[in-house]
Structure formats: C-alpha cells, structure tokens
Short mmCIF file of C-alpha atoms and ligand atoms in Angstrom, two decimals:
data_model
loop_
_atom_site.label_atom_id
_atom_site.label_comp_id
_atom_site.label_asym_id
_atom_site.label_seq_id
_atom_site.Cartn_x
_atom_site.Cartn_y
_atom_site.Cartn_z
CA MET G 1 -14.91 171.93 94.41
CA TYR G 2 -13.97 172.92 98.22
CA LYS G 3 -16.84 175.67 97.51
CA LEU G 4 -19.48 173.50 96.76
CA MET G 5 -18.63 171.52 99.54
CA LEU G 6 -19.10 174.03 101.72
CA GLU G 7 -21.94 175.72 100.38
CA THR G 8 -23.56 171.63 100.27
CA TRP G 9 -22.52 171.42 103.87
CA PRO G 10 -25.06 173.48 105.92
CA SER G 11 -28.12 171.83 104.15
CA ILE G 12 -27.34 167.79 105.35
CA ARG G 13 -25.69 169.68 108.70
CA GLY G 14 -28.86 169.36 110.77
CA SER G 15 -29.81 166.12 110.00
CA CYS G 16 -26.91 165.15 111.51
CA VAL G 17 -25.45 167.47 114.23
CA GLN G 18 -24.16 164.97 116.16
CA LEU G 19 -22.44 163.24 113.63
CA TRP G 20 -21.10 166.48 113.28
CA ASP G 21 -19.71 167.09 116.89
CA LEU G 22 -18.73 164.00 117.16
CA TRP G 23 -15.85 164.13 113.70
CA GLY G 24 -15.32 168.11 115.15
CA GLY G 25 -12.86 169.36 112.36
CA GLY G 26 -12.38 165.16 111.30
CA VAL G 27 -15.41 166.08 108.48
CA TRP G 28 -13.46 168.58 106.27
CA HIS G 29 -11.07 166.19 105.87
CA VAL G 30 -13.32 163.88 104.48
CA GLY G 31 -15.43 166.92 103.06
CA LEU G 32 -12.31 167.85 100.64
CA VAL G 33 -11.90 164.92 99.12
CA SER G 34 -14.42 167.13 96.32
CA LEU G 35 -17.62 165.49 96.58
CA PHE G 36 -19.32 164.65 100.04
CA LEU G 37 -22.29 162.52 99.88
CA LEU G 38 -23.66 161.85 103.53
CA LEU G 39 -26.94 160.35 104.46
CA PRO G 40 -27.57 159.13 107.70
CA VAL G 41 -29.81 156.11 108.11
CA SER G 42 -30.18 156.95 111.36
CA PRO G 43 -27.85 159.65 113.38
CA CYS G 44 -26.40 158.25 116.17
CA ALA G 45 -26.62 159.40 119.48
CA ARG G 46 -23.48 159.46 121.32
CA PRO G 47 -19.71 159.87 120.40
CA ALA G 48 -18.80 157.59 117.76
CA SER G 49 -16.43 156.39 115.15
CA ILE G 50 -16.66 155.86 111.70
CA SER G 51 -15.65 152.28 110.99
CA GLY G 52 -15.63 152.91 106.77
CA LEU G 53 -13.26 156.00 107.37
CA SER G 54 -10.63 154.27 109.40
CA GLY G 55 -9.05 152.69 106.77
CA TYR G 56 -9.30 150.69 103.55
CA GLN G 57 -11.81 147.69 104.88
CA GLY G 58 -15.06 150.05 104.78
CA CYS G 59 -13.66 152.15 102.33
CA ASP G 60 -12.78 150.65 98.99
CA LEU G 61 -10.20 151.96 97.55
CA TRP G 62 -9.64 150.88 94.33
CA ALA G 63 -7.89 150.46 90.94
CA PRO G 64 -6.58 147.73 89.80
CA ARG G 65 -2.50 146.84 88.95
CA ASN G 66 -1.34 148.83 85.90
CA SER G 67 -4.50 150.22 85.53
CA GLY G 68 -4.01 152.91 83.33
CA GLY G 69 -6.78 155.12 82.40
CA LEU G 70 -9.48 153.07 83.55
CA PRO G 71 -11.73 154.62 86.13
CA CYS G 72 -12.10 154.12 89.04
CA GLY G 73 -14.23 155.79 91.72
CA VAL G 74 -13.61 155.48 95.50
CA SER G 75 -16.69 154.46 97.62
CA GLY G 76 -16.82 153.54 101.48
CA GLY G 77 -19.88 152.25 103.94
CA GLY G 78 -19.57 152.27 107.72
CA ALA G 79 -21.08 151.13 110.38
CA VAL G 80 -21.08 154.45 113.04
CA ARG G 81 -20.50 152.87 116.49
CA ASP G 82 -20.17 153.87 119.52
CA GLU G 83 -17.45 153.75 122.31
CA ALA G 84 -17.28 150.74 123.71
CA GLY G 85 -17.23 150.55 119.86
CA ASP G 86 -19.54 147.19 119.78
CA GLN G 87 -22.89 148.56 118.64
CA SER G 88 -24.46 150.10 116.43
CA ARG G 89 -26.35 152.99 115.53
CA GLY G 90 -26.54 154.01 112.59
CA THR G 91 -25.25 153.61 108.73
CA ILE G 92 -23.82 156.47 107.05
CA LEU G 93 -23.39 155.79 103.60
CA LEU G 94 -19.91 158.14 102.00
CA ILE G 95 -19.78 158.46 97.68
CA LEU G 96 -16.45 159.73 97.03
CA ALA G 97 -15.78 161.45 93.43
CA SER G 98 -13.40 163.75 92.61
CA GLY G 99 -11.48 164.90 89.54
CA ILE G 100 -8.46 165.39 91.40
CA GLY G 101 -8.98 162.50 93.83
CA VAL G 102 -9.32 159.89 91.16
CA LYS G 103 -6.03 160.59 89.43
CA ALA G 104 -4.58 160.27 92.71
CA VAL G 105 -6.72 156.83 92.84
CA GLN G 106 -5.68 155.76 89.57
CA LEU G 107 -2.35 155.30 90.39
CA THR G 108 -2.86 153.81 93.40
CA PRO G 109 -1.01 150.17 93.40
CA ARG G 110 -3.66 148.42 95.52
CA ARG G 111 -3.32 145.05 95.07
CA TRP G 112 -6.21 142.39 95.55
CA LEU G 113 -4.99 138.67 97.03
CA ASN G 114 -4.06 137.38 93.80
CA LEU G 115 -2.68 133.74 93.76
CA GLN G 116 -0.49 132.03 91.18
CA GLU G 117 -2.45 129.49 88.64
CA TYR G 118 -0.72 126.72 90.50
CA GLN G 119 -2.64 127.34 93.57
CA SER G 120 -5.63 128.36 92.42
CA LYS G 121 -5.74 124.89 90.91
CA LYS G 122 -4.69 123.32 93.72
CA LEU G 123 -7.77 124.79 95.08
CA MET G 124 -9.75 123.77 92.15
CA SER G 125 -8.51 120.29 92.02
CA ASP G 126 -9.25 119.55 96.07
CA ASN G 127 -12.82 121.11 95.02
CA GLY G 128 -14.01 117.90 91.90
CA VAL G 129 -12.92 120.79 89.54
CA LYS G 130 -11.26 119.38 86.49
CA VAL G 131 -7.36 120.57 86.00
CA GLN G 132 -4.23 118.72 84.64
CA ARG G 133 -1.94 116.69 87.18
CA PHE G 134 1.20 118.72 87.85
CA PHE G 135 4.36 120.21 89.43
CA VAL G 136 5.65 123.28 90.33
CA ALA G 137 9.64 123.86 90.20
CA ASP G 138 11.94 126.44 90.64
CA SER G 139 14.91 125.14 89.03
CA ALA G 140 16.09 124.08 85.42
CA ASN G 141 16.66 120.79 86.67
CA GLU G 142 13.46 120.49 89.28
CA ALA G 143 11.53 121.01 85.64
CA LEU G 144 13.25 118.13 83.89
CA GLU G 145 12.72 115.72 87.08
CA ALA G 146 9.45 116.82 87.68
CA ALA G 147 8.50 116.15 82.86
CA LYS G 148 10.09 112.64 83.66
CA ARG G 149 8.01 111.98 87.00
CA LEU G 150 4.93 112.61 84.85
CA ASN G 151 5.14 110.35 83.09
CA ALA G 152 2.78 111.97 80.69
CA LYS G 153 2.48 111.66 76.71
CA GLU G 154 2.91 115.39 75.96
CA ILE G 155 3.66 118.16 78.34
CA VAL G 156 3.04 121.75 79.33
CA LEU G 157 5.27 123.77 80.42
CA LYS G 158 4.01 127.44 81.85
CA ALA G 159 6.14 129.93 83.69
CA GLN G 160 4.29 130.98 86.98
CA ILE G 161 3.57 135.08 87.22
CA LEU G 162 0.28 136.91 88.10
CA ALA G 163 -0.59 138.91 84.72
CA GLY G 164 -2.64 136.32 81.89
CA GLY G 165 -1.10 136.58 78.03
CA ARG G 166 1.67 133.99 79.85
CA GLY G 167 1.21 132.17 75.70
CA LYS G 168 1.90 135.41 73.70
CA GLY G 169 4.22 136.44 76.51
CA VAL G 170 8.15 137.73 75.68
CA PHE G 171 11.53 136.71 78.26
CA SER G 172 14.67 138.80 79.06
CA SER G 173 16.06 135.67 77.86
CA GLY G 174 14.86 135.73 73.91
CA LEU G 175 12.69 132.94 74.66
CA LYS G 176 8.59 133.55 73.63
CA GLY G 177 6.47 132.70 74.70
CA GLY G 178 5.42 131.72 78.58
CA VAL G 179 3.51 128.61 77.92
CA HIS G 180 4.98 125.39 75.67
CA LEU G 181 4.34 121.75 74.48
CA THR G 182 6.19 119.39 74.23
CA LYS G 183 6.82 115.66 74.11
CA ASP G 184 10.40 115.77 75.76
CA PRO G 185 10.93 115.99 78.90
CA GLN G 186 14.31 117.29 77.63
CA VAL G 187 13.23 119.77 76.10
CA VAL G 188 11.34 120.92 79.13
CA GLY G 189 15.00 121.52 81.39
CA GLN G 190 16.02 123.43 78.64
CA LEU G 191 13.28 125.81 78.42
CA ALA G 192 12.63 126.44 82.08
CA LYS G 193 16.29 127.47 82.04
CA GLN G 194 15.81 130.33 79.93
CA MET G 195 12.55 130.95 81.56
CA ILE G 196 13.64 130.77 86.03
CA GLY G 197 15.01 133.91 86.60
CA TYR G 198 14.19 136.05 83.46
CA ASN G 199 11.61 138.93 83.11
CA LEU G 200 8.21 137.34 81.61
CA ALA G 201 7.18 140.65 79.65
CA THR G 202 2.53 140.78 78.43
CA LYS G 203 0.39 142.67 78.03
CA GLN G 204 -0.51 142.06 80.75
CA THR G 205 2.88 142.89 82.58
CA PRO G 206 5.04 146.66 83.37
CA LYS G 207 7.20 146.55 80.10
CA GLU G 208 10.01 145.44 81.84
CA GLY G 209 7.64 142.60 82.47
CA VAL G 210 7.70 140.32 85.66
CA LYS G 211 10.37 137.92 87.25
CA VAL G 212 9.57 134.57 86.76
CA ASN G 213 10.76 132.22 90.45
CA LYS G 214 8.52 129.08 89.15
CA VAL G 215 7.28 127.18 86.62
CA MET G 216 4.13 124.44 86.57
CA VAL G 217 5.14 121.62 84.37
CA ALA G 218 1.46 119.97 83.48
CA GLU G 219 0.30 116.79 81.49
CA ALA G 220 -0.92 118.31 78.50
CA LEU G 221 -4.23 117.21 76.83
CA ASP G 222 -5.31 118.03 73.54
CA ILE G 223 -7.97 120.84 73.26
CA SER G 224 -11.05 120.12 70.81
CA ARG G 225 -12.13 123.30 72.15
CA GLU G 226 -11.86 126.70 73.73
CA THR G 227 -14.66 128.39 76.39
CA TYR G 228 -14.02 131.03 78.56
CA LEU G 229 -15.90 130.89 82.03
CA ALA G 230 -16.08 133.26 84.84
CA ILE G 231 -17.54 134.08 88.30
CA LEU G 232 -17.62 137.24 89.57
CA MET G 233 -19.14 139.88 92.26
CA ASP G 234 -20.63 142.12 89.92
CA GLN G 235 -21.69 145.39 90.89
CA SER G 236 -24.14 146.05 88.69
CA CYS G 237 -25.60 142.51 90.12
CA ASN G 238 -26.16 143.23 93.08
CA GLY G 239 -23.99 139.65 94.20
CA PRO G 240 -21.88 136.61 91.49
CA VAL G 241 -22.88 136.30 87.82
CA LEU G 242 -21.30 133.84 85.18
CA VAL G 243 -19.73 135.25 82.07
CA GLY G 244 -19.26 133.45 79.53
CA SER G 245 -18.51 133.08 75.67
CA PRO G 246 -18.06 129.55 73.42
CA GLN G 247 -15.15 132.36 71.88
CA GLY G 248 -11.90 131.18 74.83
CA GLY G 249 -8.73 130.92 74.91
CA VAL G 250 -7.53 134.06 73.03
CA ASP G 251 -8.30 137.60 74.61
CA ILE G 252 -12.11 137.61 76.11
CA GLU G 253 -11.85 141.73 75.68
CA GLU G 254 -11.23 141.11 71.68
CA VAL G 255 -14.62 139.26 71.80
CA ALA G 256 -16.97 140.98 74.33
CA ALA G 257 -15.85 144.33 72.08
CA SER G 258 -16.03 142.52 68.03
CA ASN G 259 -19.02 139.86 68.91
CA PRO G 260 -20.55 140.97 72.11
CA GLU G 261 -23.88 138.25 71.10
CA LEU G 262 -20.95 136.23 72.11
CA ILE G 263 -20.81 136.46 75.59
CA PHE G 264 -23.60 135.20 77.98
CA LYS G 265 -24.38 136.12 81.11
CA GLU G 266 -26.25 134.46 83.95
CA GLU G 267 -27.46 136.71 86.90
CA ILE G 268 -26.96 134.68 90.38
CA ASP G 269 -28.93 134.54 94.03
CA ILE G 270 -26.87 134.58 96.65
CA ILE G 271 -28.84 133.22 98.71
CA GLU G 272 -30.71 130.58 96.46
CA GLY G 273 -27.59 129.67 94.84
CA ILE G 274 -27.13 128.17 91.96
CA LYS G 275 -29.66 126.63 89.90
CA ASP G 276 -29.18 123.66 87.70
CA SER G 277 -31.26 125.25 85.32
CA GLN G 278 -28.55 128.00 85.24
CA ALA G 279 -25.18 126.30 85.00
CA GLN G 280 -27.43 124.00 82.37
CA ARG G 281 -28.19 126.99 80.15
CA MET G 282 -24.27 128.03 79.93
CA ALA G 283 -23.49 125.09 79.31
CA GLU G 284 -25.32 125.00 76.07
CA ASN G 285 -24.27 128.55 75.48
CA LEU G 286 -20.85 127.90 75.48
CA GLY G 287 -21.33 125.33 73.32
CA PHE G 288 -21.44 121.66 74.88
CA LEU G 289 -22.99 119.36 73.83
CA GLY G 290 -24.72 115.07 74.74
CA PRO G 291 -22.99 114.23 77.45
CA LEU G 292 -20.78 117.25 77.68
CA LYS G 293 -23.22 119.47 78.63
CA ASN G 294 -24.04 117.74 81.68
CA GLN G 295 -20.26 117.29 82.46
CA ALA G 296 -20.00 121.62 81.75
CA ALA G 297 -22.45 122.29 83.55
CA ASP G 298 -20.88 120.01 86.94
CA GLN G 299 -18.20 122.04 86.58
CA ILE G 300 -19.60 124.75 86.57
CA LYS G 301 -21.20 124.53 89.78
CA LYS G 302 -18.82 122.77 91.42
CA LEU G 303 -16.64 126.04 90.22
CA TYR G 304 -19.24 128.19 91.66
CA ASN G 305 -19.72 126.28 94.82
CA LEU G 306 -15.60 127.59 95.12
CA PHE G 307 -16.47 130.40 94.28
CA LEU G 308 -18.19 131.19 98.03
CA LYS G 309 -15.99 128.63 99.65
CA ILE G 310 -13.05 130.46 99.42
CA ASP G 311 -14.22 134.69 99.56
CA ALA G 312 -13.08 134.98 95.41
CA THR G 313 -13.91 137.87 94.23
CA GLN G 314 -13.60 136.67 91.01
CA VAL G 315 -12.58 133.07 89.16
CA GLU G 316 -11.43 133.49 85.82
CA VAL G 317 -11.16 130.38 83.77
CA ASN G 318 -9.82 130.43 79.62
CA PRO G 319 -9.70 128.23 78.37
CA PHE G 320 -12.21 126.34 79.77
CA GLY G 321 -11.81 123.40 77.36
CA GLU G 322 -12.35 120.06 75.78
CA THR G 323 -11.27 117.47 75.29
CA PRO G 324 -10.84 115.08 71.95
CA GLY G 325 -11.66 112.28 74.74
CA GLY G 326 -15.08 114.30 75.92
CA GLN G 327 -13.48 115.85 79.32
CA VAL G 328 -13.72 119.43 80.26
CA VAL G 329 -11.30 120.61 81.49
CA CYS G 330 -9.84 124.06 83.44
CA PHE G 331 -6.25 124.86 81.36
CA ASP G 332 -5.76 127.82 83.26
CA ALA G 333 -7.00 129.55 86.13
CA LYS G 334 -6.99 132.97 87.90
CA ILE G 335 -9.43 133.86 91.03
CA ASN G 336 -9.13 136.99 93.23
CA PHE G 337 -10.32 137.14 96.46
CA ASP G 338 -12.09 139.22 98.33
CA ASP G 339 -8.74 141.47 101.55
CA ASN G 340 -12.04 141.37 103.81
CA ALA G 341 -12.16 137.57 104.02
CA GLU G 342 -9.01 137.28 105.21
CA PHE G 343 -10.12 137.20 109.07
CA ARG G 344 -11.91 133.23 107.89
CA GLN G 345 -9.62 132.44 104.55
CA LYS G 346 -6.13 132.20 107.10
CA ASP G 347 -4.86 129.21 104.53
CA ILE G 348 -5.67 130.69 101.67
CA PHE G 349 -4.00 134.07 102.43
CA ALA G 350 -0.73 132.19 104.58
CA MET G 351 -0.09 131.71 100.30
CA ASP G 352 0.10 135.55 99.23
CA ASP G 353 3.10 135.21 96.98
CA LYS G 354 4.73 138.98 97.93
CA SER G 355 7.29 138.45 95.74
CA GLU G 356 5.05 140.30 92.83
CA ASN G 357 4.91 143.67 95.02
CA GLU G 358 6.98 146.48 95.67
CA PRO G 359 9.23 146.08 98.04
CA ILE G 360 8.62 149.06 100.10
CA GLU G 361 4.37 147.71 99.99
CA ASN G 362 5.73 144.89 101.58
CA GLU G 363 8.07 146.43 104.32
CA ALA G 364 5.38 148.72 105.32
CA ALA G 365 3.06 146.02 105.49
CA LYS G 366 5.29 144.54 107.95
CA TYR G 367 4.97 147.47 110.67
CA ASP G 368 1.40 146.73 109.38
CA LEU G 369 1.07 150.41 107.30
CA LYS G 370 -0.13 151.02 104.37
CA TYR G 371 2.05 152.21 101.57
CA ILE G 372 0.76 153.67 98.48
CA GLY G 373 3.79 154.52 96.16
CA LEU G 374 2.85 157.83 93.62
CA ASP G 375 4.71 160.26 90.85
CA GLY G 376 5.73 163.10 92.94
CA ASN G 377 7.75 164.45 95.18
CA ILE G 378 5.59 165.13 98.67
CA ALA G 379 5.70 162.46 101.02
CA CYS G 380 2.20 162.48 102.90
CA PHE G 381 1.63 160.94 106.10
CA VAL G 382 -1.55 160.29 107.30
CA ASN G 383 -3.83 158.49 108.97
CA GLY G 384 -6.65 156.87 107.44
CA ALA G 385 -7.46 156.48 103.32
CA GLY G 386 -10.58 159.16 103.63
CA LEU G 387 -7.45 161.71 104.71
CA ALA G 388 -4.60 160.50 102.63
CA MET G 389 -6.52 161.17 99.94
CA ALA G 390 -8.31 164.64 101.25
CA THR G 391 -4.00 165.18 101.21
CA CYS G 392 -3.28 164.29 98.41
CA ASP G 393 -5.80 166.52 96.30
CA ILE G 394 -5.28 169.73 98.31
CA ILE G 395 -1.59 169.21 97.20
CA PHE G 396 -2.13 169.01 93.57
CA LEU G 397 -5.01 171.96 94.42
CA ASN G 398 -1.92 173.59 95.38
CA GLY G 399 -0.16 172.68 92.91
CA GLY G 400 2.25 170.33 94.31
CA LYS G 401 2.31 166.28 93.65
CA PRO G 402 2.36 163.76 96.14
CA ALA G 403 5.44 161.37 96.06
CA ASN G 404 3.29 158.50 98.15
CA PHE G 405 1.09 158.49 101.00
CA LEU G 406 1.63 156.55 104.01
CA ASP G 407 -1.12 155.84 106.58
CA LEU G 408 -0.68 155.13 109.44
CA GLY G 409 -4.42 153.49 111.04
CA GLY G 410 -5.09 153.34 114.34
CA GLY G 411 -4.34 152.08 117.25
CA VAL G 412 -0.32 153.46 116.37
CA LYS G 413 3.04 153.16 118.61
CA GLU G 414 5.75 155.35 118.12
CA ALA G 415 8.03 152.17 117.05
CA GLN G 416 5.80 152.32 113.90
CA VAL G 417 5.88 156.11 113.22
CA TYR G 418 9.19 155.92 113.62
CA GLN G 419 9.68 152.47 110.57
CA ALA G 420 6.87 155.09 108.83
CA PHE G 421 9.61 158.43 108.43
CA LYS G 422 12.60 155.59 107.73
CA LEU G 423 9.76 154.23 104.56
CA LEU G 424 8.90 157.53 103.54
CA THR G 425 12.78 158.98 103.55
CA ALA G 426 14.31 155.85 101.42
CA ASP G 427 12.12 157.89 99.05
CA PRO G 428 14.70 159.30 96.30
CA LYS G 429 12.03 160.94 95.08
CA VAL G 430 11.26 162.58 98.24
CA GLU G 431 11.20 166.73 98.19
CA ALA G 432 9.51 167.11 101.28
CA ILE G 433 7.43 165.24 103.97
CA LEU G 434 3.78 166.66 105.09
CA VAL G 435 2.50 165.51 108.18
CA ASN G 436 -1.53 165.41 108.24
CA ILE G 437 -3.24 162.87 111.61
CA PHE G 438 -6.84 163.70 112.70
CA GLY G 439 -5.81 162.41 116.28
CA GLY G 440 -9.24 160.24 116.54
CA ILE G 441 -8.09 156.94 117.74
CA VAL G 442 -4.51 157.69 117.53
CA ASN G 443 -3.20 160.21 120.16
CA CYS G 444 -1.15 163.19 119.03
CA ALA G 445 1.18 162.88 120.98
CA ILE G 446 2.52 159.42 120.35
CA ILE G 447 2.65 160.20 116.81
CA ALA G 448 4.74 163.53 118.00
CA ASN G 449 7.11 161.53 119.95
CA GLY G 450 8.06 158.60 117.13
CA ILE G 451 8.21 162.28 114.58
CA THR G 452 10.89 163.58 117.09
CA LYS G 453 12.59 160.45 117.39
CA ALA G 454 12.79 159.15 113.95
CA CYS G 455 14.10 163.03 112.72
CA GLN G 456 16.83 162.29 115.03
CA GLU G 457 17.16 159.05 114.53
CA LEU G 458 17.70 160.06 110.83
CA GLU G 459 19.23 162.90 110.44
CA LEU G 460 16.09 164.08 108.18
CA LYS G 461 17.44 166.25 105.69
CA VAL G 462 13.74 167.07 103.64
CA PRO G 463 11.68 169.88 105.15
CA LEU G 464 8.78 168.70 107.73
CA VAL G 465 5.75 170.65 107.85
CA VAL G 466 3.09 168.73 110.57
CA ARG G 467 -0.57 169.13 110.73
CA LEU G 468 -1.55 167.64 113.53
CA GLU G 469 -5.53 168.31 115.50
CA GLY G 470 -7.63 166.34 117.66
CA THR G 471 -6.74 163.79 120.61
CA ASN G 472 -3.93 165.51 122.82
CA VAL G 473 -2.99 168.09 119.89
CA HIS G 474 -2.04 170.14 123.30
CA GLU G 475 0.92 168.44 124.36
CA ALA G 476 1.62 167.15 120.71
CA GLN G 477 2.52 170.91 119.52
CA ASN G 478 4.87 171.44 122.81
CA ILE G 479 6.83 168.19 122.51
CA LEU G 480 7.75 169.51 118.86
CA SER G 481 8.02 172.86 119.94
CA ASN G 482 10.86 171.87 122.95
CA SER G 483 12.29 168.85 120.33
CA GLY G 484 14.48 171.77 118.96
CA LEU G 485 13.67 169.98 115.50
CA PRO G 486 12.61 172.65 112.66
CA ILE G 487 9.43 171.72 112.06
CA THR G 488 7.58 174.27 110.60
CA SER G 489 3.69 173.63 111.73
CA ALA G 490 1.39 174.11 110.03
CA VAL G 491 -1.99 175.86 111.29
CA ASP G 492 -4.78 174.07 108.91
CA LEU G 493 -4.81 171.30 106.13
CA GLU G 494 -4.72 173.80 103.80
CA ASP G 495 -1.59 175.98 105.51
CA ALA G 496 0.14 172.32 105.30
CA ALA G 497 -0.53 171.64 102.23
CA LYS G 498 1.13 175.19 100.73
CA LYS G 499 3.68 174.95 103.48
CA SER G 500 5.11 172.02 101.88
CA VAL G 501 4.76 173.31 98.56
CA ALA G 502 6.45 175.78 98.90
CA SER G 503 9.19 174.43 101.02
CA VAL G 504 9.67 171.50 97.04
CA ALA G 505 9.50 174.95 95.14
CA LYS G 506 12.31 177.19 96.73
CA LYS G 507 14.67 174.51 96.55
P1 GDP E 601 -2.21 132.86 79.65
O1 GDP E 601 -1.57 133.16 78.32
O2 GDP E 601 -1.47 133.47 80.45
O3 GDP E 601 -3.46 132.98 79.59
O4 GDP E 601 -1.94 130.73 79.97
P2 GDP E 601 -3.11 129.91 78.87
O5 GDP E 601 -2.92 129.19 80.51
O6 GDP E 601 -3.96 129.51 79.28
O7 GDP E 601 -2.13 129.33 77.99
C1 GDP E 601 -1.96 129.40 77.07
C2 GDP E 601 -2.84 128.52 75.72
O8 GDP E 601 -1.60 128.03 75.54
C3 GDP E 601 -4.40 128.11 76.07
O9 GDP E 601 -4.95 129.34 75.78
C4 GDP E 601 -4.08 126.74 75.17
O10 GDP E 601 -4.22 126.98 74.26
C5 GDP E 601 -2.74 126.24 75.00
N1 GDP E 601 -2.76 125.72 76.48
C6 GDP E 601 -2.79 125.68 77.09
N2 GDP E 601 -2.68 124.19 78.27
C7 GDP E 601 -2.52 123.56 77.38
C8 GDP E 601 -2.47 121.94 77.15
O11 GDP E 601 -2.53 121.32 77.78
N3 GDP E 601 -2.51 121.26 76.25
C9 GDP E 601 -3.26 122.65 74.26
N4 GDP E 601 -3.07 121.68 72.83
N5 GDP E 601 -3.03 123.35 74.90
C10 GDP E 601 -2.52 124.11 75.73
MN1 MN E 602 -5.67 131.94 79.86
#
C-alpha cells in the first residue's frame, strides 16, 4: 500500500505543486492512509491549511457504535483556505480507504448526537407530530405518581435507552421486556423498580446492556396496525429519502431481507421540499385508507419539516401506527443529528445525554480532545483525524496494535497536552505512548513543554516515543532533549512506529 502511494503520487504532484509545498511532510502522513486520491479543483496559490483534515468536521470518519463488521468508510472534503483562514481558494476532495485503516476505523466508537425517546417525542409534539401524552420519571415512586397523574385507561411504561429493540430486551434485574402495558398505576411502580438502575440488554446494545436511568410513562393507545416510516439523509440519493413499509413494528431489517418489495422509497429534492404527491403516495404504500391517508400524509410532511428544521440525519418512527379510533400516531421515535450543525442547534445539543458514553470520551471532551478507544497497547497522541489513522495504519504495518488515539486538534494549549497525557496513561492497556504531531497550526514547542510537564508530574512509567515535525520543531527538540527525560525521539513516522512497537515487544 505504501509503495502504491509512492508510485501514484508523482503523477498528481505536478498538478498541485502548491499544495505539496504548503503541506510539506504533511501530505505524506495523510498519504500513508494507504490509498490517497487528491483532486484539486483549483490549485491554491498561497500557504493554506486544509480544513478537511484538521478534525472530524470536514473529514468524515464514521462507524456506527457497536458496528461489529459493518462496512465503514473514511472520506473527507475540505476547503483550502489562505493564511487568513477565511478565503476559500479551492476545493480538494479526498478519498481515503485502506484495508488496515478501515480495520482500525471499524472499532471507532464515533457517536453522533442521539436523543432519548422522550426528548425526540417532545421535539415532535412541539412541531405538530402526533405522539402520546407522557411523563418522564427517574425513580419508581415518580413513575407511580406519573401513572396516576396520567389518568389514562391504559398505561405504557418504556425504559429510556438510546438503543432500539427494547420491547424484546431483558433487564439485569431479570425483568423481561423494556416496554410494558398495564391498566394499573401500582404495576407501573413495581415494574419501574425493576427497570431503573438496572441494565437493559437488547439486540442493539452491548451484551451486558445499558443502564436505565429514566422511564417514560405514557398513555397507551390501542394499535390496529403498525407501519414503519423513516426519513434519512442518504448518500446514494444525494439527499433526504423517505423510507416506509406497511410491515412495521417488527425488525425492519428482517422485512427488508425477506420482503424487499414491501420497502418503499421516495427521494426528496431538498430544494423543492417534500411534494404532496410524495407524502400521499407514501401514505398509500403504507396502507392508510380513506381519511387516514390524508392524516398520514400530513404527519409525514410534518416529520419531514422537523427533519430539516433540526438538522437531523435520521428520523425513524417504528411503529408509525394507526388506532382503532382513526388516529395516526408515532408510537416510537429515534432521531439522529448532524454533529456539524451543532452551532445552530444549540438547544438540541444541550440535551445530549452523555451518560451512555464511555467515561473517558466524556473526560476528553471536557478538554476539547477527541479520544477513541481501540483494543491494542500503544497509545497514539496525534493531531488530526487523518494523521491519527495514518499512525494507526503504520503501527499495524509494523506489527503493533494501537490502544487508542487521542486527537489534540489545532490551537492546542499546554494544559490540554497535560490532560491528554493523563487520559492516555489512565488506560491500563497502554504499554507505550507514541506522540506523532505535525505542527501546522500546532506549535511543536507547546507540545514539547506540555509533554515534559506531564512526564514529570505524572511520573510516566511507560516508554514514550516522540516524533514531531513542522512549526517550531527545533525549539521543541531542544526542550525535549534538555528535559533529561527518557524520551525516545524518532526521525519520521515509520521510525516512530518501529520504536514504539519494539518498546512494547521488549517488555
Ligand atoms: P422498541 O422495541 O425499542 O422499538 O420500542 P417501541 O416503543 O417500538 O415499543 C415496542 C412495541 O411495543 C411496539 O412495536 C408496539 O407494538 C408496542 N407498544 C408501544 N407503545 C404502545 C402503546 O401505546 N399501545 C400498544 N398497544 N402497544 C404499544
Ligand atoms: Mn420501535
């Protein structure tokens, strides 16, 4: 792979000399992610930074949580900016793919904002979508009170976790089912007692399940028919697509596999918006008849408008049901959001429930660091997602396995470097640390000062291999060598990988 890149690169180098110059060694780091296509639409004329590579924002690095063996990809696009940082001078498109890289990426617990059902339903009802009346409770007693207050003929009690499949899940308390129907408020209290504080394991959670902190107590409605409806951003349609099936409620994946003809799609032109005819056709395909057809179409349009308004990447309603009384109701809801829209969806992002995150990810986020846990023993301390993947690749190529990577990002401060080291060394799997920093926006001297301070204060016990390149690198090297600390320095990425793998093997 490495060789392939070396051979391919000169043929495109001519067309983007400026990029080559401004990236210096940087190109090589990125290029090491095995297959690298660089297509400059217009070559830039002045020094620039590549926004698409400096973090997750422009460089899409994705894998669903607990994705197991799902195919994953890495792709990125970024605007090339001049030094002032605000003027777009060209566009580059990057396609990165790698057997080894993807292996590392597959393990990435990248987490998009994902709201709990009760939060999604609140957004829905605020936007005219029909959901059941409900309360949220975080103790059995509160659940009992809520059930009484609902004053409903029948009550549905639902454990709130981010994963689906709750209906068929099992609690660590022994209770079966994360969704229960009852007419008796007392029973709500008893069931909630066996839910809150226990783990609920479903098809979509890790084996040990996810801890339940809250339950939803809602007015149950009779369901005469369950359909499936989702709106998602679909790359192959270049925009939003409506997906529906008259056979909802159950696993939609099974329907898709056994009865693909029962899955209906409507591609939506994001500029024109959803057309009445599309909403009507979907309602009909879902099997809504008579006056229910118009009602369903109206709900579909409202769901689409919500999808756009809140910058969702997915709104999934399963079941999208019908009641014997002739109402179309969203009985379950799952909404995912585009993380890049955080700046204009502050209220929604403020609802982020991080309790289902890895604690270490939360700790890293506090200091504006991105931590990704992997399962090897070499900690990678890097800046930029591209460099992180290249570093993981080259560790693999040299026979090692990364334990994690911690992305410092740009504009880093000394205190962050210290915190980053604290996080990395807290992981008991870590047997060596590889620092691989390319100083573009980042000043290497700041990193070097942070490293020496961290090593002294944390009494670092594992071997540390440092490879710094770029802005202020000589000063940084002086700082490290004058520190008297047992730091192994490396001349390049390959050397760094070899030395860190060797330091682990020696132990
Ligand atoms: P999931 O299993 O995590 O997808 O949770 P859902 O909210 O979809 O609930 C699972 C199942 O419980 C649904 O498919 C419905 O069949 C049933 N259910 C949920 N709410 C109600 C309700 O208000 N009334 C009735 N009769 N069934 C419900
Ligand atoms: Mn459901």
